[in-house]
Amino acid sequence: MRHDSAGSEAANRSWWDSDADAYHAEHAAFLGVDTAEGDFVWCPEGLRESDVRLLGEVAGTVALEIGCGSAPCSRWLAAQGASVIGLDISAGMLRRGLPHVRGGNPLLVQAGAEHLPVADGTVDLVCSAFGGIPFVADSAAVMAEVARVLRPGGRFVFSVNHPMRWMFLDDPGPDGLVATLSYFDRSPYVETDEAGTPTYVEHHRTMGDRIREIVGAGLRLIDVIEPEWPEGFTQQWGQWSPLRGAIFPGTAVFVCDLPARIPT
């Protein structure tokens, strides 16, 4: 399924539709889903946009979130004064966030990341906090789409599972400390039902792949943040745990922009 965008999107749409209730039962409080103004958490390590300001000044901007889920990040951006569009492939995830949307901001839209339904050069900020990027077959196309919709000088920040995590089992305990898979194997992780139909797909890119896709789209890479596990933080999220977090990174946050065009 490495190059099967449609199949990957269909599987993940079905997965997130069916998993929305269980996902929120476990993670809604951490993500601030049901708070009045949402919250913007970049990763399971608890890195918050309110503290790190990777997106810069938000007030007065037009912002686009890719893979917004139930939209706590989009609602936080709206509360800071941005006009926000939140995109997600899953109607089930979007429905979970709709009761908290006031005044049509953010505007929630069901759409995939490889074909953004946004006009060229109309967005100041694009963000994705563990949103659509790991779940699309053609992440280079996502980078190109982001470059297309950004205004010159606009910023793009996205977080994904750290590429080196691909080598390890998704185990928060000692078994997850032993490298068992090849870092260079780009075959996607696929779960199937009893009939063999894909029900979940996640795609791997190396650190070099990510950087080449960013630069190849005409974006500029400003920084890569590898959040350290916070001292005294005991909350576990899937494979993210204090044991593993003390030894190697679980998340990579890529900070990019679209260079302003110099008049000729």
Coordinates of C-alpha atoms in Angstrom, one line a residue:
M1 CA 0.0 0.0 0.0
R2 CA 3.0 2.3 -0.2
H3 CA 1.6 4.3 -3.1
D4 CA -2.1 3.6 -2.6
S5 CA -3.5 6.9 -1.4
A6 CA -7.1 6.0 -1.9
G7 CA -6.8 2.7 0.0
S8 CA -4.9 4.3 2.8
E9 CA -7.4 7.1 3.2
A10 CA -10.4 4.8 3.1
A11 CA -8.9 2.5 5.8
N12 CA -8.1 5.3 8.1
R13 CA -11.4 7.1 7.6
S14 CA -13.2 3.9 8.7
W15 CA -10.8 3.4 11.6
W16 CA -11.1 6.8 13.1
D17 CA -14.9 6.8 12.6
S18 CA -15.2 3.6 14.5
D19 CA -12.6 4.4 17.1
A20 CA -13.7 8.0 17.9
D21 CA -15.6 7.2 21.1
A22 CA -12.9 4.9 22.5
Y23 CA -10.1 7.4 21.5
H24 CA -11.9 10.3 23.4
A25 CA -12.7 8.2 26.4
E26 CA -8.9 7.7 26.8
H27 CA -7.4 11.0 25.6
A28 CA -10.1 13.8 25.6
A29 CA -9.0 15.1 29.0
F30 CA -5.3 15.3 28.1
L31 CA -6.1 17.0 24.8
G32 CA -8.5 19.5 26.3
V33 CA -11.3 18.4 23.9
D34 CA -14.1 19.4 26.2
T35 CA -12.7 22.6 27.6
A36 CA -14.3 25.9 26.7
E37 CA -11.5 27.1 24.4
G38 CA -9.8 23.8 23.5
D39 CA -6.1 23.3 24.0
F40 CA -3.1 22.9 21.6
V41 CA -1.0 19.9 22.6
W42 CA 1.7 19.0 20.1
C43 CA 2.6 15.5 21.4
P44 CA 2.2 12.9 24.1
E45 CA 5.1 14.6 26.0
G46 CA 2.7 17.4 26.7
L47 CA 4.4 20.2 24.7
R48 CA 1.8 23.0 24.5
E49 CA 1.7 25.8 21.9
S50 CA 0.8 28.2 24.6
D51 CA 4.3 27.6 26.1
V52 CA 6.5 27.2 23.0
R53 CA 4.7 29.4 20.4
L54 CA 6.1 27.5 17.4
L55 CA 3.4 29.1 15.2
G56 CA 4.4 32.6 16.2
E57 CA 1.7 35.3 16.4
V58 CA -1.7 33.8 15.9
A59 CA -4.2 36.7 16.3
G60 CA -5.5 38.1 13.0
T61 CA -4.2 35.1 10.9
V62 CA -6.0 32.6 8.7
A63 CA -5.0 29.2 10.0
L64 CA -5.5 25.7 8.6
E65 CA -5.2 22.5 10.7
I66 CA -4.6 19.2 8.9
G67 CA -6.0 16.2 10.7
C68 CA -7.8 18.2 13.4
G69 CA -9.8 15.3 14.8
S70 CA -12.3 16.8 17.3
A71 CA -10.6 20.1 16.8
P72 CA -9.2 21.1 20.3
C73 CA -6.2 22.7 18.5
S74 CA -8.4 24.5 16.0
R75 CA -10.6 25.9 18.8
W76 CA -7.6 27.1 20.7
L77 CA -6.3 28.9 17.6
A78 CA -9.8 30.5 17.2
A79 CA -9.8 31.6 20.8
Q80 CA -6.4 33.3 20.2
G81 CA -8.0 35.4 17.4
A82 CA -7.3 33.4 14.3
S83 CA -9.8 32.5 11.6
V84 CA -9.5 28.7 11.4
I85 CA -10.3 25.9 9.0
G86 CA -10.0 22.4 10.6
L87 CA -9.8 19.4 8.2
D88 CA -10.1 15.8 8.9
I89 CA -11.0 12.7 6.9
S90 CA -13.2 11.3 9.7
A91 CA -16.8 12.5 10.1
G92 CA -16.9 10.7 13.5
M93 CA -14.0 12.7 14.8
L94 CA -15.4 16.0 13.5
R95 CA -18.8 15.2 15.0
R96 CA -17.2 14.8 18.4
G97 CA -15.9 18.4 18.3
L98 CA -18.9 20.1 16.7
P99 CA -20.8 20.8 20.0
H100 CA -17.9 22.9 21.2
V101 CA -17.7 25.1 18.1
R102 CA -19.2 28.6 18.5
G103 CA -19.9 31.1 15.8
G104 CA -18.6 29.0 12.9
N105 CA -15.0 29.4 14.0
P106 CA -13.3 27.0 13.5
L107 CA -14.9 25.9 10.3
L108 CA -14.7 22.1 10.3
V109 CA -14.4 20.3 6.9
Q110 CA -14.2 16.6 6.0
A111 CA -11.3 16.3 3.6
G112 CA -8.0 14.5 3.1
A113 CA -4.6 16.0 3.4
E114 CA -3.3 15.2 -0.1
H115 CA -5.8 17.5 -1.7
L116 CA -6.5 20.5 0.4
P117 CA -9.8 22.3 -0.5
V118 CA -8.2 25.7 0.0
A119 CA -7.3 28.3 -2.6
D120 CA -3.7 29.1 -3.5
G121 CA -1.8 31.5 -1.2
T122 CA -4.7 32.2 1.2
V123 CA -3.4 30.8 4.5
D124 CA -1.0 32.3 7.0
L125 CA -0.5 29.3 9.2
V126 CA -0.7 25.5 8.7
C127 CA -0.4 23.1 11.5
S128 CA -0.8 19.3 12.1
A129 CA -0.4 17.8 15.6
F130 CA -0.1 14.1 14.9
G131 CA -2.9 14.7 12.4
G132 CA -3.0 13.4 8.8
I133 CA 0.6 13.2 7.9
P134 CA 1.5 9.8 9.3
F135 CA -1.6 8.3 7.8
V136 CA -1.2 9.4 4.1
A137 CA 0.6 7.4 1.5
D138 CA 2.0 10.4 -0.3
S139 CA 3.3 12.8 2.4
A140 CA 5.3 14.7 -0.3
A141 CA 2.0 15.7 -1.8
V142 CA 0.9 17.1 1.5
M143 CA 4.1 19.2 1.7
A144 CA 3.4 20.5 -1.9
E145 CA -0.2 21.3 -1.0
V146 CA 0.8 23.2 2.1
A147 CA 3.3 25.2 0.0
R148 CA 0.5 25.9 -2.4
V149 CA -2.0 27.3 0.1
L150 CA 0.5 29.3 2.2
R151 CA 1.0 32.9 1.7
P152 CA 4.7 33.9 1.2
G153 CA 6.2 34.1 4.7
G154 CA 3.6 31.8 6.1
R155 CA 4.5 29.2 8.7
F156 CA 3.9 25.4 8.7
V157 CA 4.5 23.3 11.8
F158 CA 3.7 19.6 12.1
S159 CA 4.4 16.8 14.7
V160 CA 4.7 13.1 14.0
N161 CA 6.0 10.1 15.7
H162 CA 9.8 10.3 15.7
P163 CA 11.2 8.4 12.7
M164 CA 13.6 6.3 14.9
R165 CA 10.5 4.9 16.7
W166 CA 9.9 2.7 13.6
M167 CA 12.7 0.4 14.7
F168 CA 11.0 -0.5 18.0
L169 CA 7.9 -2.4 19.0
D170 CA 4.9 -0.3 20.1
D171 CA 5.5 -1.4 23.7
P172 CA 5.9 1.1 26.6
G173 CA 7.8 -1.4 28.6
P174 CA 11.3 -3.0 28.4
D175 CA 10.4 -4.9 25.2
G176 CA 10.0 -1.5 23.5
L177 CA 13.7 -0.7 24.2
V178 CA 15.1 -3.2 21.7
A179 CA 15.4 -2.3 18.0
T180 CA 13.8 -5.1 16.0
L181 CA 12.8 -3.5 12.7
S182 CA 14.8 -1.7 10.0
Y183 CA 14.8 2.0 10.1
F184 CA 15.1 2.0 6.3
D185 CA 12.1 -0.2 5.7
R186 CA 9.4 2.2 4.3
S187 CA 6.7 -0.5 4.1
P188 CA 3.6 0.8 5.9
Y189 CA 2.2 -0.7 9.0
V190 CA -1.2 -2.2 8.0
E191 CA -3.9 -3.8 10.1
T192 CA -6.6 -5.8 8.4
D193 CA -10.0 -7.4 9.2
E194 CA -10.8 -11.1 8.9
A195 CA -11.4 -10.7 5.1
G196 CA -8.0 -9.1 4.6
T197 CA -9.4 -5.6 4.0
P198 CA -7.1 -2.9 5.4
T199 CA -8.6 -1.2 8.5
Y200 CA -5.6 1.0 9.6
V201 CA -2.6 2.2 7.8
E202 CA 0.4 4.2 9.1
H203 CA 3.3 5.2 6.9
H204 CA 7.0 5.5 7.8
R205 CA 9.5 8.1 6.6
T206 CA 13.1 8.5 7.7
M207 CA 14.3 11.8 9.0
G208 CA 16.0 12.4 5.7
D209 CA 12.8 11.6 3.8
R210 CA 10.9 14.2 5.9
I211 CA 13.5 16.9 5.2
R212 CA 13.7 16.2 1.5
E213 CA 9.9 16.3 1.2
I214 CA 9.8 19.7 3.0
V215 CA 12.6 21.2 0.9
G216 CA 11.4 19.6 -2.3
A217 CA 8.0 21.4 -1.9
G218 CA 9.8 24.8 -1.7
L219 CA 9.4 25.1 2.0
R220 CA 12.2 26.1 4.4
L221 CA 13.0 24.0 7.4
I222 CA 13.7 26.3 10.4
D223 CA 14.0 23.8 13.2
V224 CA 13.3 20.2 14.4
I225 CA 12.1 19.9 18.0
E226 CA 12.6 16.6 19.7
P227 CA 10.7 17.0 23.0
E228 CA 12.3 15.5 26.1
W229 CA 10.2 13.6 28.5
P230 CA 9.2 16.1 31.3
E231 CA 10.6 15.4 34.7
G232 CA 7.9 13.9 37.0
F233 CA 5.5 13.3 34.1
T234 CA 4.0 9.8 34.6
Q235 CA 1.1 9.8 32.1
Q236 CA 1.5 7.0 29.5
W237 CA 0.0 7.2 26.0
G238 CA 0.3 4.0 24.0
Q239 CA 3.9 3.4 23.3
W240 CA 4.9 6.7 24.9
S241 CA 6.1 6.2 28.5
P242 CA 8.5 7.6 31.1
L243 CA 10.8 4.5 30.6
R244 CA 11.2 5.0 26.8
G245 CA 11.0 8.8 27.0
A246 CA 14.0 9.0 29.3
I247 CA 16.2 7.2 26.6
F248 CA 15.1 8.3 23.1
P249 CA 12.6 10.7 21.5
G250 CA 9.1 9.8 20.7
T251 CA 8.1 12.9 18.7
A252 CA 9.6 15.1 16.1
V253 CA 8.1 18.6 15.5
F254 CA 9.1 20.2 12.2
V255 CA 9.0 24.0 12.0
C256 CA 8.9 25.3 8.5
D257 CA 7.9 28.4 6.5
L258 CA 7.4 29.4 2.9
P259 CA 10.1 31.9 2.0
A260 CA 8.8 35.3 1.0
R261 CA 9.3 36.0 -2.7
I262 CA 11.9 38.6 -3.5
P263 CA 10.7 41.1 -6.2
T264 CA 12.7 41.0 -9.4

